[in-house]
PDB file of C-alpha atoms in Angstrom:
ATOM      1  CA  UNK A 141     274.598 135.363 -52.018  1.00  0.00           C
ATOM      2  CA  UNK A 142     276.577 136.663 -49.041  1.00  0.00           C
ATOM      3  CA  UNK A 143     276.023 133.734 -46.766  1.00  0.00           C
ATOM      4  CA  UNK A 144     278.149 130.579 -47.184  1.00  0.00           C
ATOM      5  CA  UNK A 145     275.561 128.002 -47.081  1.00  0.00           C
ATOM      6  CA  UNK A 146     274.270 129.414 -50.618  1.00  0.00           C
ATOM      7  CA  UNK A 147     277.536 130.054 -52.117  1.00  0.00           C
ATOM      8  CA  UNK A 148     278.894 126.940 -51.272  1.00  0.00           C
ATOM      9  CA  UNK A 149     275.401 124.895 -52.130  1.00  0.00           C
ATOM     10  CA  UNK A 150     276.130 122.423 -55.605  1.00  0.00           C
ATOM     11  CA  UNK A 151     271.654 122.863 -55.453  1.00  0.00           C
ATOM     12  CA  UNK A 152     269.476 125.104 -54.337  1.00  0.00           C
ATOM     13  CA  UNK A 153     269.709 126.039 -50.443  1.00  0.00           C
ATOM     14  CA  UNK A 154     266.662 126.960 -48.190  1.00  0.00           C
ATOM     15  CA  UNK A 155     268.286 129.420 -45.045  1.00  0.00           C
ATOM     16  CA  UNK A 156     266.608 127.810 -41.693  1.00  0.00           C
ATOM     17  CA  UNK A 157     266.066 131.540 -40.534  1.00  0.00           C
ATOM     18  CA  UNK A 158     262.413 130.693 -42.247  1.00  0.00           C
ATOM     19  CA  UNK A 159     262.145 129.642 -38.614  1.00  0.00           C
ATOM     20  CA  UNK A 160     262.391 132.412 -36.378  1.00  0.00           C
ATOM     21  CA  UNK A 161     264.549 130.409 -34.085  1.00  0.00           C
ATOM     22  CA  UNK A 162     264.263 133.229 -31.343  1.00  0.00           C
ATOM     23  CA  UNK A 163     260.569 133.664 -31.568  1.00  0.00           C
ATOM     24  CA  UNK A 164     259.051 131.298 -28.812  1.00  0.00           C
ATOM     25  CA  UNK A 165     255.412 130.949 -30.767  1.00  0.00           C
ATOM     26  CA  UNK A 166     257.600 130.307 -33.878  1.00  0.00           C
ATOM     27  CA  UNK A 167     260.053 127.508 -32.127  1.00  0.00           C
ATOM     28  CA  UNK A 168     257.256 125.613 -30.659  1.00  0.00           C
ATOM     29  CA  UNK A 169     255.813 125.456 -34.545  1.00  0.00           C
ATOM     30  CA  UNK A 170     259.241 124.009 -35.814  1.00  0.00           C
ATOM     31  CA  UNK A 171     258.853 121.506 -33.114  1.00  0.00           C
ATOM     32  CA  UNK A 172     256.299 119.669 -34.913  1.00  0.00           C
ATOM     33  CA  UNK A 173     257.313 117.622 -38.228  1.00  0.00           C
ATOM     34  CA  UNK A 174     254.179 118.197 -40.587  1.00  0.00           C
ATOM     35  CA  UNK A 175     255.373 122.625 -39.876  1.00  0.00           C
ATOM     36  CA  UNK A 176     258.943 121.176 -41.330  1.00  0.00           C
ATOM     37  CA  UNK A 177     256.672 119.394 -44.086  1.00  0.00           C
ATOM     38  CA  UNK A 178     254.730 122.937 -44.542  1.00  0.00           C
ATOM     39  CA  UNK A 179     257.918 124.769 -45.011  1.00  0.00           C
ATOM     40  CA  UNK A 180     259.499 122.141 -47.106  1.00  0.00           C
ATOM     41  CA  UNK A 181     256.475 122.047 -49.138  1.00  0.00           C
ATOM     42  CA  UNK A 182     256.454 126.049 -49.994  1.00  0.00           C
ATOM     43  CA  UNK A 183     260.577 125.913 -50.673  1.00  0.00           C
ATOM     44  CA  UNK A 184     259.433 122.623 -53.427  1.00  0.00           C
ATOM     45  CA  UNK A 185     257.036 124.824 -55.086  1.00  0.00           C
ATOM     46  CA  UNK A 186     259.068 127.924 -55.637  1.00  0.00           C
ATOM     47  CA  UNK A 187     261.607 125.078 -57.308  1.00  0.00           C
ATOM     48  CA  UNK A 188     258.878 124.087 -59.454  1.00  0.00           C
ATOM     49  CA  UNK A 189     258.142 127.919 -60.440  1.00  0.00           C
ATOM     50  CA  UNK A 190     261.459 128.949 -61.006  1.00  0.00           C
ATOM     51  CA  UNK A 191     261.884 125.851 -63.322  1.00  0.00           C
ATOM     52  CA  UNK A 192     258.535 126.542 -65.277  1.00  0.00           C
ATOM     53  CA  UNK A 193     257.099 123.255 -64.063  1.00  0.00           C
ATOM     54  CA  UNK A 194     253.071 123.439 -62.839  1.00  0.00           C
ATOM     55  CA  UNK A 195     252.412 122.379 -59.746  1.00  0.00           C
ATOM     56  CA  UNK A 196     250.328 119.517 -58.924  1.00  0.00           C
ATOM     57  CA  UNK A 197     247.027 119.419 -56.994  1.00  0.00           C
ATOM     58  CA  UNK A 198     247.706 120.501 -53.374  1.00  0.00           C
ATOM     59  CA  UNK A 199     244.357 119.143 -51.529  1.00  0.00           C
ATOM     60  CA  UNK A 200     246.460 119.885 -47.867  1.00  0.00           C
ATOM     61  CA  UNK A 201     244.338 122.250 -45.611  1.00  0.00           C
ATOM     62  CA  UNK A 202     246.879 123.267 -42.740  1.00  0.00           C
ATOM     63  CA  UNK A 203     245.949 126.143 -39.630  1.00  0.00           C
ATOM     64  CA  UNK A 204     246.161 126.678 -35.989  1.00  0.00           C
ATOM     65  CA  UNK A 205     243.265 126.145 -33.343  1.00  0.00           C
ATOM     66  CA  UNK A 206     242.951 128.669 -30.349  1.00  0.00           C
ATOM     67  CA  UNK A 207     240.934 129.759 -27.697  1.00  0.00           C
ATOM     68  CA  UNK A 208     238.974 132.488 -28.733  1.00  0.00           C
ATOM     69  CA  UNK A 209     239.378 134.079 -25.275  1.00  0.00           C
ATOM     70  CA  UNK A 210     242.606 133.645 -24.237  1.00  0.00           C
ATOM     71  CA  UNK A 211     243.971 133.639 -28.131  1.00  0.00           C
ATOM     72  CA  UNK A 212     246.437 130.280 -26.680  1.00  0.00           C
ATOM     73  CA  UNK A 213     246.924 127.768 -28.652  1.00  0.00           C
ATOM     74  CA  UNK A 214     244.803 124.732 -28.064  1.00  0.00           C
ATOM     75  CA  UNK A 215     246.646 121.020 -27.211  1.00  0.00           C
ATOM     76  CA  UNK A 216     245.084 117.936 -27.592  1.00  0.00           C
ATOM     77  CA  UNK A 217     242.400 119.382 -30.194  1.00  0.00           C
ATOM     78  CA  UNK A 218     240.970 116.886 -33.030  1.00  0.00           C
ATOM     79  CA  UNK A 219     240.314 118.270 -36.167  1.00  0.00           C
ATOM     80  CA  UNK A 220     238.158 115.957 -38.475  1.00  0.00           C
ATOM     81  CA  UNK A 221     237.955 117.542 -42.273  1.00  0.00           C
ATOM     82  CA  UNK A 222     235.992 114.744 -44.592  1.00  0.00           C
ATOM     83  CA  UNK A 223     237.671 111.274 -43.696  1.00  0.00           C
ATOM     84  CA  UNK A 224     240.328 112.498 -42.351  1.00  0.00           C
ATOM     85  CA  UNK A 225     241.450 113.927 -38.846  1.00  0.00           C
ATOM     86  CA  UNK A 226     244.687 115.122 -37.070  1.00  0.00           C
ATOM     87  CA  UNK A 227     244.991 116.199 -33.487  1.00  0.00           C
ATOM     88  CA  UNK A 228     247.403 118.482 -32.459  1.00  0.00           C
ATOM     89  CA  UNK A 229     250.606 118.107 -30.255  1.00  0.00           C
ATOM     90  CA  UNK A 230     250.312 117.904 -26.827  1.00  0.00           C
ATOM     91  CA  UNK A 231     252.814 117.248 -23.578  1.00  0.00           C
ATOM     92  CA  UNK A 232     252.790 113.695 -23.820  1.00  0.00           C
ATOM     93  CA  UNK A 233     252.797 113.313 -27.835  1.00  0.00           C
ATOM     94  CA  UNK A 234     255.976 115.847 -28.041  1.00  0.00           C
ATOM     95  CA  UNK A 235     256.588 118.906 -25.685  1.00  0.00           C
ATOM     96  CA  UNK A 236     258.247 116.047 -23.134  1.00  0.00           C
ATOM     97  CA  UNK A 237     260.729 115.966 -25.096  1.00  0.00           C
ATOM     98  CA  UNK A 238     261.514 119.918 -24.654  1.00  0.00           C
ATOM     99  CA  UNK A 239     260.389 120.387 -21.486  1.00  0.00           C
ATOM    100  CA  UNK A 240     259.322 118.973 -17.632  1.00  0.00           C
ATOM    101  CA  UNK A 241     256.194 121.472 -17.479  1.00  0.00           C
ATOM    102  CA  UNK A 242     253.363 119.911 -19.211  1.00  0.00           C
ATOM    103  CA  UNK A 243     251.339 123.674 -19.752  1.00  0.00           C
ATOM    104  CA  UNK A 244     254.676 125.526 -20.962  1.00  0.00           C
ATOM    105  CA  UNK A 245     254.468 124.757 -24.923  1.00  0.00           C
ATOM    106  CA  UNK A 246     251.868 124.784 -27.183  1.00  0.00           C
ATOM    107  CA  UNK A 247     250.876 125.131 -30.502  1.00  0.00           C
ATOM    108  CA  UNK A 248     247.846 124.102 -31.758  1.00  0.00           C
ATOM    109  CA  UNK A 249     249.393 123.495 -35.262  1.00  0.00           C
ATOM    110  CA  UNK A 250     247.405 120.959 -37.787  1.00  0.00           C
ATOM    111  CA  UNK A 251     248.396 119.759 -41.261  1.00  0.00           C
ATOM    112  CA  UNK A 252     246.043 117.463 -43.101  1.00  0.00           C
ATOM    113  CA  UNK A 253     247.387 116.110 -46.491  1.00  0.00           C
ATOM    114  CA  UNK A 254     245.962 114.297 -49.803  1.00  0.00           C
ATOM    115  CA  UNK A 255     242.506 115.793 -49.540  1.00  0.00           C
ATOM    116  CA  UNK A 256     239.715 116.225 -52.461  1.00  0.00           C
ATOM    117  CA  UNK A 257     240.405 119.003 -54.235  1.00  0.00           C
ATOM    118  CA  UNK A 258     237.973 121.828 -55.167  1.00  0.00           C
ATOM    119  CA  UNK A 259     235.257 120.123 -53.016  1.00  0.00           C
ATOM    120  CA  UNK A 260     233.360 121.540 -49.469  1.00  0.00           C
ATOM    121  CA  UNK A 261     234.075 119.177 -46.616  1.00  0.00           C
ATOM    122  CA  UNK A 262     232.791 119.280 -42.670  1.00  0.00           C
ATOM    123  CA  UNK A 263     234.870 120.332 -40.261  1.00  0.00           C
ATOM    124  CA  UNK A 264     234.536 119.527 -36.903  1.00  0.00           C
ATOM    125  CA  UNK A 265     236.915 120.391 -34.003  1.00  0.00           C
ATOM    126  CA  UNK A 266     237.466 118.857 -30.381  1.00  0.00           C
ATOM    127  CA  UNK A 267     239.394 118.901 -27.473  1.00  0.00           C
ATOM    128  CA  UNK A 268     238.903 118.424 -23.852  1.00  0.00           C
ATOM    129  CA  UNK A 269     237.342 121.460 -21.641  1.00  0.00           C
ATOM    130  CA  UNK A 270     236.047 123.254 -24.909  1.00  0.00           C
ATOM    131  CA  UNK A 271     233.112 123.254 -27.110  1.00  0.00           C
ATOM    132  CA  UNK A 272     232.890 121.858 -30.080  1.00  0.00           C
ATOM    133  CA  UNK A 273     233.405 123.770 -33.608  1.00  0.00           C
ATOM    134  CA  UNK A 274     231.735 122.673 -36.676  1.00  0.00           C
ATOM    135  CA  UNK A 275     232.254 124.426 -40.526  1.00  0.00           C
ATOM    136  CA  UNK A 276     233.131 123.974 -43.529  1.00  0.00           C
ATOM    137  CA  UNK A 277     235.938 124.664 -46.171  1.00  0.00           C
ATOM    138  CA  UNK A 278     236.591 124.460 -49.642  1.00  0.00           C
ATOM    139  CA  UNK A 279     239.801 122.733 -50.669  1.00  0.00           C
ATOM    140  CA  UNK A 280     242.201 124.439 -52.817  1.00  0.00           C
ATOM    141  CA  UNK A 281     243.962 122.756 -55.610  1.00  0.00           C
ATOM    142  CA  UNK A 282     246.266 125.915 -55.848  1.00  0.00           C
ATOM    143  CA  UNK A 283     247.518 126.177 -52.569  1.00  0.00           C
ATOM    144  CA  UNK A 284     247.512 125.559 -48.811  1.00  0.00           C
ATOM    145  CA  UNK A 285     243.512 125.754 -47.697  1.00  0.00           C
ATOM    146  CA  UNK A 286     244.120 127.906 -44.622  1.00  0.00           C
ATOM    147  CA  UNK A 287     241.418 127.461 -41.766  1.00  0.00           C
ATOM    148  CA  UNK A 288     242.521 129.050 -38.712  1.00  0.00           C
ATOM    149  CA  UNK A 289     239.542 127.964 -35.738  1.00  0.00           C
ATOM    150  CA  UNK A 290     238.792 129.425 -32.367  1.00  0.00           C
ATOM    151  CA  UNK A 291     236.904 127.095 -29.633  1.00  0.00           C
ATOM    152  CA  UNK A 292     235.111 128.158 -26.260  1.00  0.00           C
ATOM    153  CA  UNK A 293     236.004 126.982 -23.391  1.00  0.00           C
ATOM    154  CA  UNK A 294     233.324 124.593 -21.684  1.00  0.00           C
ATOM    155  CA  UNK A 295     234.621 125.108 -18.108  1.00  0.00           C
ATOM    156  CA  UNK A 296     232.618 127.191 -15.738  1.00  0.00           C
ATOM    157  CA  UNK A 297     234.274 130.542 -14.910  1.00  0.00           C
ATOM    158  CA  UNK A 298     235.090 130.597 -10.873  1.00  0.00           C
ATOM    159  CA  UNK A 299     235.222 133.747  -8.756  1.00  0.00           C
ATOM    160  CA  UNK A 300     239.134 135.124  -8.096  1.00  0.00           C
ATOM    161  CA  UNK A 301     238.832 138.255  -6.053  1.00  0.00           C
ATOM    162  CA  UNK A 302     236.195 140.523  -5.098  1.00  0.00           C
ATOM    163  CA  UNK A 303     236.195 144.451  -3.687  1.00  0.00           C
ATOM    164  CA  UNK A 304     235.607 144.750  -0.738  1.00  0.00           C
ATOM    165  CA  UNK A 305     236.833 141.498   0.274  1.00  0.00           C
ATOM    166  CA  UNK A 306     234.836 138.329   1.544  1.00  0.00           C
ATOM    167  CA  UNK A 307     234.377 138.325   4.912  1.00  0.00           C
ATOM    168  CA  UNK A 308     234.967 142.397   5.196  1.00  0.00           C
ATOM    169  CA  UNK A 309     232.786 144.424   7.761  1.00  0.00           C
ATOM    170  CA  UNK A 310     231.863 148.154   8.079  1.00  0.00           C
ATOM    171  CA  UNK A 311     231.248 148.544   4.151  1.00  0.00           C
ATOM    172  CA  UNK A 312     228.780 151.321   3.445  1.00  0.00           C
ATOM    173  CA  UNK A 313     226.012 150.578   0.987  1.00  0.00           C
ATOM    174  CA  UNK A 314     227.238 153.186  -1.543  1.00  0.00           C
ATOM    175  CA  UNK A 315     230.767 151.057  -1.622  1.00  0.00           C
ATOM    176  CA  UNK A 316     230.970 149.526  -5.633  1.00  0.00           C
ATOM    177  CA  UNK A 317     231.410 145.906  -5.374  1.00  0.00           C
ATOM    178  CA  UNK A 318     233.751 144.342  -8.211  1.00  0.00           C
ATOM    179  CA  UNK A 319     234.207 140.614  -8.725  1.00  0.00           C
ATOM    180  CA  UNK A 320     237.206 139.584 -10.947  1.00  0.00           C
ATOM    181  CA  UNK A 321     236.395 135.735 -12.685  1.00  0.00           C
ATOM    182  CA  UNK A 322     238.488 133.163 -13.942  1.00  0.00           C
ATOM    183  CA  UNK A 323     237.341 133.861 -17.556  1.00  0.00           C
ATOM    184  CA  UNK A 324     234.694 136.336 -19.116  1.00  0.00           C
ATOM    185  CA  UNK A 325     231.081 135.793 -18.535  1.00  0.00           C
ATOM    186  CA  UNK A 326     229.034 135.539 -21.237  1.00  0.00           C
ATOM    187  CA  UNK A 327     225.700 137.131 -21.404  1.00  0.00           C
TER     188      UNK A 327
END
């Protein structure tokens, strides 16, 4: 190895470049301690495969919640899979601690550990100002279960802009009228 931290190492070394330190999506990931867990998690089972040992039952289902329209990451969003649940980080549970604007970080990041192998549970999905997500997953005793969901936002779309402008006069009735929203309309 080239790098001092592995020639140097008296056991087996794990570079923290996994992390993407410069990649903003990626930093506000490493932020949360279950990611760390994630990460440390894949670098125990590649000991365990390089020393011929089998791995042991995972039963961890782990993904990211968004909004479907925006593709952001969702705060604040509850993720119930069997028994168990998780919500994800929000401004007041960690991003305070990185910054004073309470809508700059995200990352809708969920890790849910010691779950039934091999068996279908419910998932459900909440959070504030969308609408709920129900579906369901298989556990994998192999590996990570990876369930990535996307929720709808529940708030009504409001009118931005609009061509020609409210209030305008002296339009002609051939004139195309465009109104920009909030947020897609649905049909």
């Amino acid at each position: 190895p080239y790098l001092h931290v592995n020639r140097e190492s008296f056991m087996a070394s794990v570079l923290s470049e996994a992390g993407f330190h410069t990649n903003p999506t990626q930093q506000q990931r490493n932020m949360n301690a279950q990611w760390k867990r994630l990460e440390a998690q894949s670098a125990f089972w590649s000991i365990l495969q390089y020393n011929n040992i089998a791995r042991p039952p995972v039963g961890i289902a782990t993904g990211f919640i968004t909004d479907v329209e925006t593709g952001l990451a969702i705060n604040g969003a509850t993720i119930t899979l069997g028994q168990s649940s998780y919500t994800t980080d929000t401004y007041e549970t960690l991003f305070h601690n990185y910054s004073n604007n309470p809508d700059e970080l995200r990352n809708g990041f969920y890790y849910v550990e010691n779950l039934p192998v091999a068996q279908t549970l419910d998932v459900m999905v909440t959070a504030n100002g969308f609408y709920p997500e129900t579906t369901s997953v298989t556990i994998r005793s192999d590996n990570f279960t990876f369930l990535d969901l996307q929720m709808l936002s529940s708030l009504s779309p409001y009118l931005i802009s609009s061509t020609p402008a409210n209030g305008a006069t002296g339009i002609l009735p051939n004139t195309s009228v465009t109104l920009n929203f909030s947020r897609p309309l649905l049909r």
